[in-house]
Coordinates of C-alpha atoms in Angstrom, one line a residue:
X19 CA 39.3 -105.4 148.3
X20 CA 38.9 -109.1 149.0
X21 CA 35.2 -109.3 148.2
X22 CA 34.4 -113.1 148.3
X23 CA 37.7 -114.3 149.5
X24 CA 37.3 -116.6 152.5
X25 CA 37.5 -114.6 155.8
X26 CA 40.8 -115.3 157.5
X27 CA 40.6 -112.8 160.5
X28 CA 39.8 -113.6 164.1
X29 CA 36.5 -115.4 164.7
X30 CA 35.7 -113.9 168.2
X31 CA 32.5 -113.1 169.9
X32 CA 32.0 -110.0 167.7
X33 CA 32.3 -112.0 164.5
X34 CA 30.2 -114.9 165.8
X35 CA 27.5 -112.5 167.0
X36 CA 27.4 -110.8 163.6
X37 CA 27.1 -114.1 161.8
X38 CA 24.4 -115.4 164.1
X39 CA 22.4 -112.1 164.1
X40 CA 22.2 -112.1 160.3
X41 CA 21.5 -115.8 159.8
X42 CA 19.1 -116.5 162.7
X43 CA 16.9 -114.5 165.1
X44 CA 19.0 -113.1 167.9
X45 CA 21.8 -114.9 169.8
X46 CA 22.3 -115.8 173.4
X47 CA 25.7 -115.6 174.9
X48 CA 25.8 -119.4 175.0
X49 CA 25.2 -119.6 171.2
X50 CA 27.9 -117.0 170.6
X51 CA 30.4 -118.9 172.8
X52 CA 29.5 -122.2 171.1
X53 CA 30.1 -120.7 167.7
X54 CA 33.4 -119.3 168.7
X55 CA 34.5 -122.7 170.0
X56 CA 33.3 -124.4 166.8
X57 CA 35.2 -121.9 164.6
X58 CA 33.8 -120.2 161.4
X59 CA 33.8 -123.2 159.1
X60 CA 32.1 -125.5 161.6
X61 CA 29.6 -122.9 162.5
X62 CA 28.7 -122.4 158.8
X63 CA 28.2 -126.1 158.4
X64 CA 26.0 -126.2 161.5
X65 CA 23.9 -123.3 160.3
X66 CA 23.0 -125.2 157.2
X67 CA 22.1 -128.5 158.8
X68 CA 18.5 -129.4 157.8
X69 CA 16.2 -129.7 160.8
X70 CA 13.0 -131.6 160.1
X71 CA 10.0 -130.1 161.8
X72 CA 8.7 -132.7 164.2
X73 CA 6.1 -130.6 166.1
X74 CA 3.1 -128.7 164.9
X75 CA 0.9 -125.9 166.3
X76 CA -1.1 -126.8 169.3
X77 CA -4.6 -125.8 170.4
X78 CA -4.1 -123.6 173.4
X79 CA -7.6 -122.6 174.3
X80 CA -9.4 -124.5 177.1
X81 CA -12.8 -125.7 175.7
X82 CA -15.9 -124.2 177.3
X83 CA -14.4 -122.7 180.4
X84 CA -15.2 -119.0 179.6
X85 CA -16.8 -116.7 177.1
X86 CA -13.7 -116.4 175.0
X87 CA -12.9 -120.1 174.7
X88 CA -13.3 -122.1 171.5
X89 CA -14.9 -125.5 171.2
X90 CA -13.0 -127.1 168.3
X91 CA -14.5 -130.6 167.9
X92 CA -11.5 -132.0 166.1
X93 CA -8.6 -130.9 168.4
X94 CA -8.3 -131.2 172.2
X95 CA -6.4 -128.7 174.4
X96 CA -2.7 -129.2 174.0
X97 CA -3.0 -131.2 170.8
X98 CA -2.4 -130.1 167.3
X99 CA -5.2 -129.0 165.0
X100 CA -3.2 -129.4 161.9
X101 CA -4.3 -133.0 161.4
X102 CA -7.9 -132.1 162.0
X103 CA -10.3 -131.5 159.0
X104 CA -9.7 -128.1 157.4
X105 CA -13.5 -127.5 157.6
X106 CA -14.7 -128.0 161.2
X107 CA -18.2 -129.5 161.4
X108 CA -20.0 -127.1 163.9
X109 CA -23.4 -125.7 164.2
X110 CA -22.9 -122.2 163.0
X111 CA -20.7 -120.2 160.8
X112 CA -19.9 -118.0 163.7
X113 CA -18.5 -120.9 165.6
X114 CA -16.4 -121.9 162.6
X115 CA -15.1 -118.4 162.3
X116 CA -14.0 -118.5 165.9
X117 CA -12.3 -121.8 165.4
X118 CA -10.4 -120.5 162.3
X119 CA -9.3 -117.5 164.3
X120 CA -8.0 -119.7 167.2
X121 CA -6.2 -121.9 164.7
X122 CA -4.7 -118.8 163.0
X123 CA -3.5 -117.4 166.3
X124 CA -2.0 -120.8 167.2
X125 CA -0.1 -120.9 163.9
X126 CA 1.3 -117.4 164.4
X127 CA 2.4 -118.1 168.0
X128 CA 3.9 -121.4 166.9
X129 CA 5.9 -119.7 164.1
X130 CA 7.3 -117.3 166.7
X131 CA 8.3 -120.1 169.0
X132 CA 10.1 -121.7 166.1
X133 CA 12.2 -118.5 165.7
X134 CA 12.7 -118.0 169.4
X135 CA 13.8 -121.7 170.0
X136 CA 16.1 -122.0 166.9
X137 CA 19.7 -122.3 167.8
X138 CA 22.6 -122.3 165.4
X139 CA 20.5 -122.7 162.2
X140 CA 19.7 -120.6 159.2
X141 CA 16.5 -122.5 158.4
X142 CA 14.0 -120.1 160.1
X143 CA 15.7 -117.0 158.7
X144 CA 15.5 -118.6 155.2
X145 CA 11.9 -119.6 155.8
X146 CA 11.0 -116.1 156.5
X147 CA 13.0 -115.0 153.4
X148 CA 11.0 -117.3 151.1
X149 CA 7.8 -116.2 152.8
X150 CA 8.7 -112.6 151.8
X151 CA 9.8 -113.7 148.4
X152 CA 6.7 -115.8 147.5
X153 CA 4.2 -113.6 149.1
X154 CA 0.8 -115.4 149.7
X155 CA -2.0 -114.1 151.8
X156 CA -4.0 -116.3 154.2
X157 CA -7.1 -118.0 152.8
X158 CA -7.6 -120.6 155.6
X159 CA -5.6 -121.8 158.6
X160 CA -4.7 -125.2 157.1
X161 CA -3.9 -123.8 153.7
X162 CA -1.8 -121.0 155.4
X163 CA 0.1 -123.4 157.7
X164 CA 0.9 -125.9 155.0
X165 CA 2.1 -123.2 152.6
X166 CA 4.6 -122.0 155.2
X167 CA 5.4 -125.6 156.0
X168 CA 6.3 -126.1 152.3
X169 CA 8.6 -123.1 152.5
X170 CA 10.2 -124.3 155.7
X171 CA 10.8 -127.9 154.4
X172 CA 12.4 -126.5 151.2
X173 CA 14.2 -123.5 152.8
X174 CA 17.6 -125.0 152.1
X175 CA 16.8 -126.8 148.9
X176 CA 16.6 -126.0 145.2
X177 CA 15.2 -122.7 144.1
X178 CA 13.8 -123.9 140.7
X179 CA 12.1 -126.8 142.3
X180 CA 10.6 -124.7 145.0
X181 CA 9.1 -122.4 142.3
X182 CA 7.4 -125.5 140.8
X183 CA 6.0 -126.5 144.2
X184 CA 4.8 -123.0 145.1
X185 CA 3.1 -122.7 141.7
X186 CA 0.7 -125.6 142.6
X187 CA 0.2 -124.8 146.3
X188 CA -3.5 -124.4 146.9
X189 CA -3.0 -121.2 149.0
X190 CA -1.0 -119.7 146.1
X191 CA -3.6 -120.9 143.5
X192 CA -6.3 -119.1 145.4
X193 CA -4.3 -116.0 146.3
X194 CA -3.1 -115.2 142.7
X195 CA -6.2 -116.5 140.9
X196 CA -4.6 -119.6 139.4
X197 CA -7.7 -121.5 140.4
X198 CA -9.7 -119.2 138.1
X199 CA -7.3 -119.4 135.2
X200 CA -8.9 -121.3 132.3
X201 CA -8.9 -121.5 128.5
X202 CA -12.2 -119.5 128.4
X203 CA -11.3 -117.0 131.1
X204 CA -7.5 -116.6 131.2
X205 CA -6.0 -114.9 134.3
X206 CA -2.6 -113.4 134.2
X207 CA -2.1 -112.7 137.9
X208 CA 0.2 -115.6 138.7
X209 CA 2.1 -115.6 135.4
X210 CA 3.0 -111.9 135.9
X211 CA 4.3 -112.3 139.5
X212 CA 6.0 -115.5 138.5
X213 CA 8.2 -113.5 136.2
X214 CA 8.3 -110.1 137.9
X215 CA 8.7 -111.1 141.6
X216 CA 9.5 -114.8 141.8
X217 CA 12.0 -115.7 139.2
X218 CA 13.6 -113.3 136.8
X219 CA 12.5 -109.7 137.6
X220 CA 11.0 -107.1 135.2
X221 CA 14.0 -105.0 134.3
X222 CA 13.7 -101.6 132.6
X223 CA 11.1 -100.9 129.9
X224 CA 12.8 -100.9 126.5
X225 CA 9.7 -100.7 124.3
X226 CA 5.9 -101.0 124.4
X227 CA 5.2 -104.1 126.5
X228 CA 8.9 -105.1 126.3
X229 CA 11.1 -105.1 129.4
X230 CA 14.7 -106.1 129.9
X231 CA 13.8 -109.7 130.9
X232 CA 10.4 -110.5 129.5
X233 CA 7.6 -109.0 127.5
X234 CA 3.8 -108.7 128.0
X235 CA 3.5 -111.5 125.4
X236 CA 5.3 -113.8 127.7
X237 CA 2.9 -113.0 130.5
X238 CA -0.1 -113.9 128.3
X239 CA 1.6 -117.1 127.0
X240 CA 2.7 -118.4 130.4
X241 CA -0.8 -117.8 131.7
X242 CA -2.0 -120.2 129.0
X243 CA 0.5 -122.7 130.1
X244 CA -0.9 -122.5 133.7
X245 CA -4.5 -123.0 132.8
X246 CA -6.5 -125.9 134.1
X247 CA -5.4 -126.1 137.7
X248 CA -8.2 -126.1 140.3
X249 CA -8.6 -126.2 144.1
X250 CA -11.3 -128.2 146.0
X251 CA -13.5 -126.8 148.7
X252 CA -12.5 -127.0 152.3
X253 CA -15.1 -129.6 153.1
X254 CA -13.3 -132.0 150.7
X255 CA -10.8 -134.4 152.2
X256 CA -8.4 -133.4 149.4
X257 CA -8.8 -129.6 150.0
X258 CA -5.0 -129.2 150.2
X259 CA -4.3 -131.1 147.0
X260 CA -4.6 -129.3 143.6
X261 CA -6.0 -131.0 140.6
X262 CA -5.7 -130.6 136.9
X263 CA -8.8 -130.3 134.6
X264 CA -7.8 -130.9 131.0
X265 CA -10.9 -129.4 129.5
X266 CA -10.1 -126.0 131.1
X267 CA -6.5 -126.1 129.9
X268 CA -5.5 -124.1 126.8
X269 CA -4.4 -126.6 124.2
X270 CA -1.6 -126.3 121.7
X271 CA 1.9 -124.8 121.7
X272 CA 2.7 -121.6 123.5
X273 CA 5.2 -119.2 122.0
X274 CA 7.6 -117.1 124.2
X275 CA 9.3 -114.0 123.0
X276 CA 12.8 -113.1 122.0
X277 CA 13.5 -112.6 125.7
X278 CA 13.4 -116.4 126.1
X279 CA 15.0 -117.1 122.7
X280 CA 11.6 -117.6 121.1
X281 CA 11.1 -120.8 123.0
X282 CA 8.1 -123.0 122.3
X283 CA 6.3 -124.7 125.1
X284 CA 4.8 -127.8 123.6
X285 CA 1.4 -129.1 124.7
X286 CA 2.1 -131.2 127.8
X287 CA -1.1 -131.0 129.8
X288 CA -0.5 -131.1 133.6
X289 CA 3.3 -131.1 133.2
X290 CA 3.4 -128.0 131.1
X291 CA 4.0 -125.7 134.1
X292 CA 7.2 -127.5 134.8
X293 CA 8.4 -127.1 131.2
X294 CA 7.9 -123.3 131.2
X295 CA 9.6 -122.9 134.6
X296 CA 12.6 -124.8 133.2
X297 CA 12.7 -122.4 130.2
X298 CA 12.6 -119.4 132.5
X299 CA 15.4 -120.8 134.6
X300 CA 17.6 -121.2 131.5
X301 CA 18.0 -117.4 131.6
X302 CA 21.1 -116.3 133.6
X303 CA 19.1 -113.4 134.9
X304 CA 17.2 -115.8 137.3
X305 CA 20.4 -116.6 139.2
X306 CA 21.3 -112.8 139.4
X307 CA 17.8 -112.0 140.5
X308 CA 17.7 -114.4 143.5
X309 CA 21.2 -113.5 144.4
X310 CA 20.3 -109.9 144.8
X311 CA 17.3 -110.7 146.9
X312 CA 19.5 -112.9 149.2
X313 CA 22.1 -110.2 149.4
X314 CA 19.5 -107.6 150.5
X315 CA 18.2 -110.0 153.1
X316 CA 21.5 -111.1 154.7
X317 CA 24.0 -108.3 153.9
X318 CA 22.9 -104.9 152.6
X319 CA 20.0 -103.4 150.7
X320 CA 22.1 -101.2 148.5
X321 CA 23.7 -102.9 145.6
X322 CA 26.3 -100.7 143.8
X323 CA 27.9 -101.4 140.5
X324 CA 31.0 -102.6 142.4
X325 CA 28.8 -105.0 144.5
X326 CA 27.0 -106.2 141.4
X327 CA 30.4 -106.9 139.6
X328 CA 32.3 -108.5 142.5
X329 CA 29.7 -110.1 144.7
X330 CA 26.4 -110.7 142.7
X331 CA 27.8 -112.0 139.5
X332 CA 30.2 -114.5 141.0
X333 CA 27.6 -115.8 143.5
X334 CA 25.0 -116.1 140.6
X335 CA 27.5 -118.2 138.7
X336 CA 27.9 -120.5 141.6
X337 CA 24.0 -120.9 141.8
X338 CA 23.9 -121.7 138.1
X339 CA 26.7 -124.2 138.3
X340 CA 24.8 -125.9 141.1
X341 CA 21.5 -126.0 139.1
X342 CA 19.9 -123.4 141.4
X343 CA 20.8 -125.0 144.7
X344 CA 21.3 -121.8 146.8
X345 CA 23.3 -123.2 149.7
X346 CA 26.8 -123.4 148.1
X347 CA 26.5 -119.7 147.1
X348 CA 25.3 -118.7 150.6
X349 CA 28.1 -120.5 152.3
X350 CA 30.6 -118.6 150.2
X351 CA 28.9 -115.3 150.9
X352 CA 28.6 -115.8 154.6
X353 CA 32.2 -117.1 154.9
X354 CA 33.6 -114.1 153.0
X355 CA 35.7 -111.0 153.9
X356 CA 32.9 -108.9 152.5
X357 CA 30.2 -110.3 154.8
X358 CA 32.4 -109.6 157.9
X359 CA 33.1 -106.2 156.7
X360 CA 29.4 -105.4 156.2
X361 CA 28.5 -104.5 159.8
X362 CA 26.1 -102.0 161.3
X363 CA 24.5 -101.3 157.9
X364 CA 21.1 -103.0 158.6
X365 CA 18.3 -101.6 160.7
X366 CA 16.8 -104.6 162.5
X367 CA 13.4 -105.7 161.1
X368 CA 10.7 -105.8 163.8
X369 CA 11.1 -109.6 164.1
X370 CA 14.9 -109.3 164.4
X371 CA 14.5 -106.5 167.0
X372 CA 12.1 -108.5 169.2
X373 CA 14.2 -111.6 169.2
X374 CA 17.5 -109.8 169.7
X375 CA 15.9 -108.5 172.9
X376 CA 14.6 -111.9 174.1
X377 CA 17.6 -113.8 173.2
X378 CA 20.2 -111.4 174.4
X379 CA 18.4 -111.0 177.7
X380 CA 17.5 -114.8 178.3
X381 CA 13.9 -114.0 177.9
X382 CA 11.9 -117.2 177.1
X383 CA 8.3 -118.2 176.9
X384 CA 6.9 -119.4 180.2
X385 CA 6.7 -123.2 180.4
X386 CA 3.9 -123.2 183.0
X387 CA 1.3 -124.3 180.4
X388 CA 0.7 -124.5 176.7
X389 CA -1.6 -121.5 177.0
X390 CA 1.0 -119.4 178.8
X391 CA 3.7 -120.4 176.3
X392 CA 1.6 -119.7 173.2
X393 CA 0.0 -116.5 174.5
X394 CA 3.5 -115.1 175.2
X395 CA 4.6 -115.9 171.7
X396 CA 1.4 -114.5 170.3
X397 CA 2.1 -111.2 172.0
X398 CA 5.5 -111.1 170.3
X399 CA 3.7 -111.7 167.0
X400 CA 1.3 -108.8 167.7
X401 CA 4.3 -106.5 168.5
X402 CA 5.9 -107.4 165.2
X403 CA 2.6 -107.0 163.4
X404 CA 2.0 -103.5 165.1
X405 CA 5.6 -102.6 163.8
X406 CA 4.4 -103.5 160.3
X407 CA 6.1 -106.9 159.9
X408 CA 3.2 -109.3 160.1
X409 CA 3.8 -112.9 159.0
X410 CA 1.1 -114.1 156.5
X411 CA 0.0 -110.5 156.0
X412 CA 2.3 -108.5 153.8
X413 CA 1.3 -105.0 152.6
X414 CA 1.2 -106.3 149.0
X415 CA 2.5 -109.0 146.8
X416 CA 5.9 -107.4 146.5
X417 CA 6.6 -108.1 150.2
X418 CA 7.9 -105.8 153.0
X419 CA 9.1 -102.5 151.6
X420 CA 12.4 -102.6 153.5
X421 CA 13.7 -105.2 150.9
X422 CA 12.7 -103.4 147.7
X423 CA 11.7 -99.8 148.0
X424 CA 14.4 -97.4 147.1
X425 CA 16.0 -95.3 148.5
X426 CA 14.8 -96.0 152.1
X427 CA 15.0 -99.8 152.2
X428 CA 15.5 -100.7 155.9
X429 CA 14.8 -97.2 157.0
X430 CA 11.1 -97.8 156.4
X431 CA 11.2 -99.7 159.8
X432 CA 12.1 -96.5 161.7
X433 CA 9.8 -93.7 160.5
X434 CA 8.4 -91.2 163.0
X435 CA 5.3 -93.4 163.6
X436 CA 7.1 -96.7 164.1
X437 CA 10.3 -95.6 166.0
X438 CA 8.5 -94.6 169.3
X439 CA 6.7 -98.0 169.2
X440 CA 9.9 -99.9 168.6
X441 CA 11.5 -98.2 171.6
X442 CA 8.5 -98.7 173.8
X443 CA 8.2 -102.4 173.0
X444 CA 11.9 -103.0 173.6
X445 CA 11.7 -101.4 177.1
X446 CA 8.4 -103.2 178.0
X447 CA 10.0 -106.6 177.3
X448 CA 12.6 -105.7 180.0
X449 CA 10.6 -103.8 182.6
X450 CA 7.2 -105.2 182.0
X451 CA 4.1 -103.1 181.6
X452 CA 0.9 -102.7 179.6
X453 CA 0.8 -102.3 175.8
X454 CA -2.1 -101.5 173.6
X455 CA -2.5 -103.0 170.1
X456 CA -5.6 -102.4 168.1
X457 CA -7.3 -100.9 171.1
X458 CA -6.8 -104.1 173.1
X459 CA -4.6 -104.1 176.2
X460 CA -2.0 -106.7 177.0
X461 CA 0.0 -107.0 180.3
X462 CA 3.6 -108.0 179.9
X463 CA 5.2 -109.3 183.1
X464 CA 8.9 -108.4 183.7
X465 CA 10.1 -111.8 182.5
X466 CA 13.8 -110.8 181.7
X467 CA 15.8 -112.6 184.4
X468 CA 18.0 -109.5 185.1
X469 CA 19.5 -111.0 188.3
X470 CA 20.5 -114.2 186.5
X471 CA 21.8 -112.1 183.6
X472 CA 24.0 -110.0 185.9
X473 CA 25.1 -113.1 188.0
X474 CA 26.8 -114.4 184.8
X475 CA 28.9 -111.2 184.5
X476 CA 32.3 -111.5 186.2
X477 CA 33.0 -108.3 188.1
X478 CA 29.3 -107.1 188.0
X479 CA 29.8 -105.3 191.3
X480 CA 31.8 -102.7 189.4
X481 CA 29.2 -100.6 187.5
X482 CA 31.7 -99.9 184.7
X483 CA 32.3 -103.6 184.1
X484 CA 28.6 -104.4 184.4
X485 CA 27.6 -101.7 181.8
X486 CA 30.4 -102.4 179.3
X487 CA 29.7 -106.1 179.4
X488 CA 26.0 -105.6 178.9
X489 CA 26.8 -103.3 176.0
X490 CA 28.9 -106.0 174.5
X491 CA 26.0 -108.5 174.8
X492 CA 23.3 -106.1 173.5
X493 CA 25.3 -104.2 170.9
X494 CA 28.1 -105.5 168.7
X495 CA 30.8 -102.8 169.5
X496 CA 31.9 -100.8 172.5
X497 CA 30.2 -97.7 173.9
X498 CA 31.8 -94.3 174.4
X499 CA 32.9 -92.9 177.8
X500 CA 30.1 -90.4 177.5
X501 CA 27.6 -93.2 177.0
X502 CA 29.0 -95.2 179.9
X503 CA 28.6 -92.2 182.2
X504 CA 25.1 -91.6 181.0
X505 CA 24.1 -95.2 181.6
X506 CA 25.8 -95.2 185.0
X507 CA 23.6 -92.3 185.9
X508 CA 20.5 -94.5 185.1
X509 CA 21.9 -97.2 187.5
X510 CA 23.0 -95.0 190.3
X511 CA 21.7 -91.5 189.6
X512 CA 24.3 -88.9 190.9
X513 CA 26.0 -91.4 193.1
X514 CA 29.6 -92.6 193.2
X515 CA 30.5 -96.0 191.9
X516 CA 31.0 -97.6 195.2
X517 CA 27.3 -97.2 196.0
X518 CA 26.4 -99.9 193.4
X519 CA 29.3 -102.0 194.6
X520 CA 28.1 -102.0 198.2
X521 CA 24.4 -102.6 197.3
X522 CA 25.1 -105.4 194.8
X523 CA 27.7 -107.1 197.1
X524 CA 25.2 -106.9 200.0
X525 CA 22.6 -108.5 197.7
X526 CA 24.9 -111.3 196.8
X527 CA 25.6 -112.0 200.5
X528 CA 21.9 -111.8 201.3
X529 CA 19.9 -113.0 198.2
X530 CA 16.8 -113.7 200.3
X531 CA 16.6 -110.1 201.5
X532 CA 13.4 -109.1 199.7
X533 CA 14.0 -105.3 200.0
X534 CA 17.5 -105.7 198.6
X535 CA 16.4 -108.0 195.8
X536 CA 13.7 -105.6 194.7
X537 CA 16.0 -102.6 194.8
X538 CA 18.7 -104.3 192.7
X539 CA 16.2 -105.8 190.3
X540 CA 14.6 -102.4 189.7
X541 CA 18.0 -100.7 189.1
X542 CA 19.0 -103.3 186.6
X543 CA 15.6 -103.2 184.7
X544 CA 15.9 -99.4 184.5
X545 CA 19.4 -99.7 183.1
X546 CA 18.8 -102.5 180.6
X547 CA 15.4 -101.0 179.6
X548 CA 17.3 -97.8 178.6
X549 CA 20.0 -99.7 176.8
X550 CA 17.5 -101.6 174.5
X551 CA 16.1 -98.2 173.5
X552 CA 19.5 -96.9 172.3
X553 CA 20.1 -96.5 168.6
X554 CA 23.0 -99.0 168.9
X555 CA 20.4 -101.7 169.7
X556 CA 18.4 -100.9 166.6
X557 CA 21.1 -101.9 164.1
X558 CA 23.1 -104.9 163.3

């Protein structure tokens, strides 16, 4: 088996779609065609181009025009609230809560627009990866946004340096009690997760308080290292900037265990956190730990001994040789024979599912107004949340279960409760309709341009050609004759092929005939609405 040998096979639509589906959120036909024309190596290079964020979440409520509108004194409609004070000066706490809710919703919708609008780029997929790796709950819209902004700006950069930046982020300091960690009241929340979830992993228990990669003593000593960091209140202009208080810091040397070669962290005040992170990263296990997490995210959740030996260890070595830059190793993985052999083994996450529907079917947010665009994206966010993948709101500090909970892994996305919802949302995106989330109803218009989609298919007047081409666009491999026949029965129930040929040809000759247009549109929506409910659409 070739494992990490460079892939040398054909780079056709199938391979391009596999690559783009795993590294971004869905892929339009245009993106797939572009990737094929570029070739594998150039597509990989393009995927890893850094794209600076030049736009920020906008306020999309109209002030004072209705009972549900928000008056935010520091941001006008259509302008960003991100540069406004984190603590709005309003008359009542109720108004402030409403403003926070509006800002949060804006941030969620904006995040989904970034994923929807990303083209050939791995940046958003990696941003979500880091968001799931460094889990941090919402404490305030500004803290929340700038935490994600930190992850987005560093998504393609150095893992070790990102750990240092996350450690002092005010959202993280509040979430894992770093703000309360002092010499008189030590708090081990962050030091424990720094080791267990963020850098090196726990490993098996080999003794009382002793694990493969660290000990309970290390948790205690690292907590001492991290004492003294504080967060200012939201009404302070430096609310997003952490500060160090020397009189709350535990003085003196800190002594790590044999798991870290009995390293001594010398007294170094506000720079001590950097010193201990550097010591942690001297352990080879850090590179193996992050490599396994990346493998589960991009390739497959199950890591066998064979995969550990031939994939994880060589990639971890590349990461160490590059001082914890992750891009070189990821490029090797995504260009390898192994990656292109690892198909149809991943159940789409809710976010992947939603965007594979929107992008495959040319469904975009309406551009009629900021409000319409953001409300469309916010509904997508609500769908993903209802399917138990909510950005900023993980079930616990370990992240989404699909990436760590054995033996189910990705199968957690398709239990008996979630699967019917997944299928219903997929169909609704195509056909339109009403959905209910948290007892609130939302009306989804039939935004998928099915007539445009079909117009781009050569030979669409032949129902066999139409269906097989749509299957190639929506799935990543062909369908059986039995499936083709069943889908044809959705398009033209019980009728011979020529009935579709005549009707579609008549429509093309008379596109302004309203009755014909409505009839063809409905048949196409019924067909595609069924196809996105098929099991083939649920995997990638």
